[in-house]
Amino acid sequence: MYNSFYAFLSDSKDKEINILKYLCEGFEIGPKINTMLTTSYVFSVINMKKRATSECHKLKGLLRFQEVGENIYYASVHPSTNIIEPLGQHFIKRIPYQNFIIHDKNRELCFLYHNQNYRIVNSHNLTIPVITDSERKYQELWKLFFQTISIKERTNPRCQMQFMPKKYWQDLIEK
């Protein structure tokens, strides 16, 4: 059991098969399937859900929108999981009258929200306009504020990485 458990965790190429088994069994058993964690495919699907939910929750607080046009905001993300739709749905509820683009650079997908409608499009041929002058000024002010409140003697990059993993730093204005 011990060896097969770790062999199963390292085998991520069977994602689709595990999801299919989970769905087929779930239609027969019902919600009780979520309690069957000793079954390898159930365990796999539950872990995939936890990873995606956790990453989506983190990015809801870390996403930084930048003004790229009049009433159009853009944010880029590099998530490990495909969470662009739940992330976009969250921001539709938060800012329903704001037009925005969330760009998943790992998967080349964009969540476009405009005039109460959204769609997810492939971003291969999508060009993102540069940020506006007022946005550039706000970013400079934000960086100045961030530098001003930081205490150089108390800077602890390891602690920062514990609360905000380094993979998210590339999309932050202050880094």
mmCIF file of C-alpha atoms in Angstrom:
data_model
loop_
_atom_site.group_PDB
_atom_site.id
_atom_site.type_symbol
_atom_site.label_atom_id
_atom_site.label_comp_id
_atom_site.label_asym_id
_atom_site.label_seq_id
_atom_site.Cartn_x
_atom_site.Cartn_y
_atom_site.Cartn_z
ATOM 1 C CA MET A 1 0.000 0.000 0.000
ATOM 2 C CA TYR A 2 2.786 2.456 0.936
ATOM 3 C CA ASN A 3 4.710 2.064 -2.331
ATOM 4 C CA SER A 4 1.635 2.104 -4.529
ATOM 5 C CA PHE A 5 0.450 5.303 -2.817
ATOM 6 C CA TYR A 6 3.615 7.218 -3.712
ATOM 7 C CA ALA A 7 3.775 5.690 -7.173
ATOM 8 C CA PHE A 8 0.242 6.932 -7.702
ATOM 9 C CA LEU A 9 1.101 10.456 -6.583
ATOM 10 C CA SER A 10 3.974 10.690 -9.037
ATOM 11 C CA ASP A 11 1.793 9.446 -11.921
ATOM 12 C CA SER A 12 0.024 12.571 -13.139
ATOM 13 C CA LYS A 13 -0.432 11.435 -16.737
ATOM 14 C CA ASP A 14 -3.629 9.555 -15.825
ATOM 15 C CA LYS A 15 -5.517 12.721 -14.827
ATOM 16 C CA GLU A 16 -8.201 12.364 -17.465
ATOM 17 C CA ILE A 17 -8.717 8.650 -16.773
ATOM 18 C CA ASN A 18 -9.020 9.323 -13.040
ATOM 19 C CA ILE A 19 -11.606 12.057 -13.658
ATOM 20 C CA LEU A 20 -13.576 9.786 -15.975
ATOM 21 C CA LYS A 21 -13.559 6.931 -13.430
ATOM 22 C CA TYR A 22 -14.592 9.374 -10.698
ATOM 23 C CA LEU A 23 -17.512 10.691 -12.767
ATOM 24 C CA CYS A 24 -18.749 7.251 -13.835
ATOM 25 C CA GLU A 25 -18.574 5.915 -10.297
ATOM 26 C CA GLY A 26 -20.051 9.145 -8.935
ATOM 27 C CA PHE A 27 -23.133 8.836 -11.123
ATOM 28 C CA GLU A 28 -23.736 5.369 -9.665
ATOM 29 C CA ILE A 29 -22.872 6.028 -6.015
ATOM 30 C CA GLY A 30 -23.704 9.713 -5.632
ATOM 31 C CA PRO A 31 -22.065 12.193 -3.245
ATOM 32 C CA LYS A 32 -20.798 9.345 -1.054
ATOM 33 C CA ILE A 33 -17.942 8.914 -3.545
ATOM 34 C CA ASN A 34 -16.067 11.791 -1.878
ATOM 35 C CA THR A 35 -15.663 9.679 1.262
ATOM 36 C CA MET A 36 -13.938 6.853 -0.649
ATOM 37 C CA LEU A 37 -10.423 8.302 -0.309
ATOM 38 C CA THR A 38 -8.752 4.886 -0.311
ATOM 39 C CA THR A 39 -9.731 4.506 -3.971
ATOM 40 C CA SER A 40 -6.820 5.909 -5.972
ATOM 41 C CA TYR A 41 -8.799 7.826 -8.590
ATOM 42 C CA VAL A 42 -11.050 9.432 -5.964
ATOM 43 C CA PHE A 43 -7.991 10.495 -3.980
ATOM 44 C CA SER A 44 -6.436 11.918 -7.156
ATOM 45 C CA VAL A 45 -9.504 13.945 -8.132
ATOM 46 C CA ILE A 46 -9.970 15.300 -4.600
ATOM 47 C CA ASN A 47 -6.305 16.404 -4.562
ATOM 48 C CA MET A 48 -6.631 18.067 -7.978
ATOM 49 C CA LYS A 49 -9.671 19.970 -6.700
ATOM 50 C CA LYS A 50 -7.826 21.049 -3.538
ATOM 51 C CA ARG A 51 -4.825 22.301 -5.537
ATOM 52 C CA ALA A 52 -7.007 24.258 -7.959
ATOM 53 C CA THR A 53 -9.198 25.717 -5.211
ATOM 54 C CA SER A 54 -6.184 26.726 -3.138
ATOM 55 C CA GLU A 55 -4.420 28.395 -6.049
ATOM 56 C CA CYS A 56 -7.592 30.216 -7.102
ATOM 57 C CA HIS A 57 -8.023 31.514 -3.547
ATOM 58 C CA LYS A 58 -4.416 32.792 -3.478
ATOM 59 C CA LEU A 59 -4.736 34.539 -6.822
ATOM 60 C CA LYS A 60 -7.981 36.260 -5.825
ATOM 61 C CA GLY A 61 -5.882 38.263 -3.365
ATOM 62 C CA LEU A 62 -2.737 38.614 -5.469
ATOM 63 C CA LEU A 63 -4.122 39.568 -8.862
ATOM 64 C CA ARG A 64 -3.037 43.069 -9.883
ATOM 65 C CA PHE A 65 -5.092 44.860 -12.518
ATOM 66 C CA GLN A 66 -3.461 47.563 -14.629
ATOM 67 C CA GLU A 67 -5.314 50.188 -16.629
ATOM 68 C CA VAL A 68 -4.602 49.650 -20.341
ATOM 69 C CA GLY A 69 -7.325 51.845 -21.790
ATOM 70 C CA GLU A 70 -10.311 53.871 -20.796
ATOM 71 C CA ASN A 71 -12.291 51.627 -18.453
ATOM 72 C CA ILE A 72 -10.281 48.506 -19.451
ATOM 73 C CA TYR A 73 -8.052 46.721 -16.968
ATOM 74 C CA TYR A 74 -5.568 43.910 -17.564
ATOM 75 C CA ALA A 75 -3.979 41.349 -15.251
ATOM 76 C CA SER A 76 -1.565 38.570 -16.109
ATOM 77 C CA VAL A 77 -1.214 35.348 -14.113
ATOM 78 C CA HIS A 78 0.941 32.245 -14.327
ATOM 79 C CA PRO A 79 -1.121 29.614 -12.455
ATOM 80 C CA SER A 80 -0.184 25.944 -12.205
ATOM 81 C CA THR A 81 -3.798 24.870 -12.672
ATOM 82 C CA ASN A 82 -6.454 25.987 -15.151
ATOM 83 C CA ILE A 83 -8.412 28.357 -12.924
ATOM 84 C CA ILE A 84 -9.096 31.233 -15.292
ATOM 85 C CA GLU A 85 -12.889 30.791 -15.306
ATOM 86 C CA PRO A 86 -13.471 30.659 -11.510
ATOM 87 C CA LEU A 87 -11.006 33.537 -11.121
ATOM 88 C CA GLY A 88 -12.859 35.569 -13.735
ATOM 89 C CA GLN A 89 -16.244 34.727 -12.182
ATOM 90 C CA HIS A 90 -14.956 36.000 -8.837
ATOM 91 C CA PHE A 91 -13.993 39.353 -10.322
ATOM 92 C CA ILE A 92 -17.279 39.633 -12.229
ATOM 93 C CA LYS A 93 -19.021 39.496 -8.843
ATOM 94 C CA ARG A 94 -16.525 41.909 -7.267
ATOM 95 C CA ILE A 95 -16.372 44.506 -10.045
ATOM 96 C CA PRO A 96 -19.419 43.905 -12.284
ATOM 97 C CA TYR A 97 -19.285 47.263 -14.099
ATOM 98 C CA GLN A 98 -15.550 47.183 -14.831
ATOM 99 C CA ASN A 99 -14.241 45.786 -18.136
ATOM 100 C CA PHE A 100 -11.214 43.557 -17.623
ATOM 101 C CA ILE A 101 -8.907 40.966 -19.127
ATOM 102 C CA ILE A 102 -7.287 38.174 -17.121
ATOM 103 C CA HIS A 103 -4.474 36.597 -19.095
ATOM 104 C CA ASP A 104 -3.320 33.072 -18.181
ATOM 105 C CA LYS A 105 0.140 33.154 -19.710
ATOM 106 C CA ASN A 106 0.888 29.484 -19.011
ATOM 107 C CA ARG A 107 -2.061 28.286 -21.102
ATOM 108 C CA GLU A 108 -2.306 31.232 -23.517
ATOM 109 C CA LEU A 109 -5.912 31.914 -22.492
ATOM 110 C CA CYS A 110 -7.686 35.193 -21.790
ATOM 111 C CA PHE A 111 -10.827 35.787 -19.781
ATOM 112 C CA LEU A 112 -12.457 38.816 -21.424
ATOM 113 C CA TYR A 113 -15.233 40.663 -19.594
ATOM 114 C CA HIS A 114 -17.012 43.515 -21.358
ATOM 115 C CA ASN A 115 -20.504 44.991 -20.924
ATOM 116 C CA GLN A 116 -21.827 42.272 -18.599
ATOM 117 C CA ASN A 117 -20.656 39.453 -20.944
ATOM 118 C CA TYR A 118 -17.581 37.278 -20.788
ATOM 119 C CA ARG A 119 -15.768 34.757 -22.901
ATOM 120 C CA ILE A 120 -12.560 32.809 -22.776
ATOM 121 C CA VAL A 121 -10.404 33.110 -25.865
ATOM 122 C CA ASN A 122 -7.063 31.856 -27.064
ATOM 123 C CA SER A 123 -4.465 34.607 -26.693
ATOM 124 C CA HIS A 124 -2.026 33.574 -29.447
ATOM 125 C CA ASN A 125 -2.993 36.501 -31.691
ATOM 126 C CA LEU A 126 -4.139 38.881 -28.952
ATOM 127 C CA THR A 127 -2.082 42.026 -28.414
ATOM 128 C CA ILE A 128 -2.339 43.694 -25.038
ATOM 129 C CA PRO A 129 -2.040 47.492 -25.171
ATOM 130 C CA VAL A 130 0.503 49.254 -22.985
ATOM 131 C CA ILE A 131 -0.522 50.750 -19.665
ATOM 132 C CA THR A 132 -1.822 54.297 -19.517
ATOM 133 C CA ASP A 133 0.176 57.248 -18.196
ATOM 134 C CA SER A 134 -2.015 57.559 -15.111
ATOM 135 C CA GLU A 135 -1.499 53.832 -14.404
ATOM 136 C CA ARG A 136 2.260 54.275 -14.749
ATOM 137 C CA LYS A 137 2.131 57.121 -12.185
ATOM 138 C CA TYR A 138 0.067 54.998 -9.784
ATOM 139 C CA GLN A 139 2.555 52.139 -10.139
ATOM 140 C CA GLU A 140 5.445 54.474 -9.344
ATOM 141 C CA LEU A 141 3.556 55.738 -6.283
ATOM 142 C CA TRP A 142 2.820 52.161 -5.201
ATOM 143 C CA LYS A 143 6.502 51.176 -5.542
ATOM 144 C CA LEU A 144 7.538 54.267 -3.576
ATOM 145 C CA PHE A 145 5.001 53.423 -0.850
ATOM 146 C CA PHE A 146 6.190 49.806 -0.767
ATOM 147 C CA GLN A 147 9.842 50.915 -0.419
ATOM 148 C CA THR A 148 8.957 53.531 2.185
ATOM 149 C CA ILE A 149 7.122 51.184 4.540
ATOM 150 C CA SER A 150 9.685 48.393 4.282
ATOM 151 C CA ILE A 151 12.390 48.141 6.927
ATOM 152 C CA LYS A 152 15.635 46.954 5.322
ATOM 153 C CA GLU A 153 16.904 45.374 8.544
ATOM 154 C CA ARG A 154 13.760 43.249 8.810
ATOM 155 C CA THR A 155 13.630 42.055 5.203
ATOM 156 C CA ASN A 156 13.203 38.294 5.200
ATOM 157 C CA PRO A 157 12.821 36.812 1.693
ATOM 158 C CA ARG A 158 12.325 33.265 3.032
ATOM 159 C CA CYS A 159 9.390 34.429 5.130
ATOM 160 C CA GLN A 160 7.979 36.363 2.164
ATOM 161 C CA MET A 161 8.180 33.220 0.022
ATOM 162 C CA GLN A 162 6.325 31.295 2.720
ATOM 163 C CA PHE A 163 3.328 33.641 2.496
ATOM 164 C CA MET A 164 3.594 34.421 -1.212
ATOM 165 C CA PRO A 165 5.449 31.851 -3.345
ATOM 166 C CA LYS A 166 8.091 33.207 -5.677
ATOM 167 C CA LYS A 167 6.255 31.942 -8.766
ATOM 168 C CA TYR A 168 3.674 34.709 -8.245
ATOM 169 C CA TRP A 169 6.237 37.528 -7.933
ATOM 170 C CA GLN A 170 6.602 38.009 -11.697
ATOM 171 C CA ASP A 171 3.054 39.401 -11.892
ATOM 172 C CA LEU A 172 3.365 41.830 -8.966
ATOM 173 C CA ILE A 173 3.999 45.521 -9.508
ATOM 174 C CA GLU A 174 6.045 45.977 -6.350
ATOM 175 C CA LYS A 175 8.627 43.283 -7.199
#
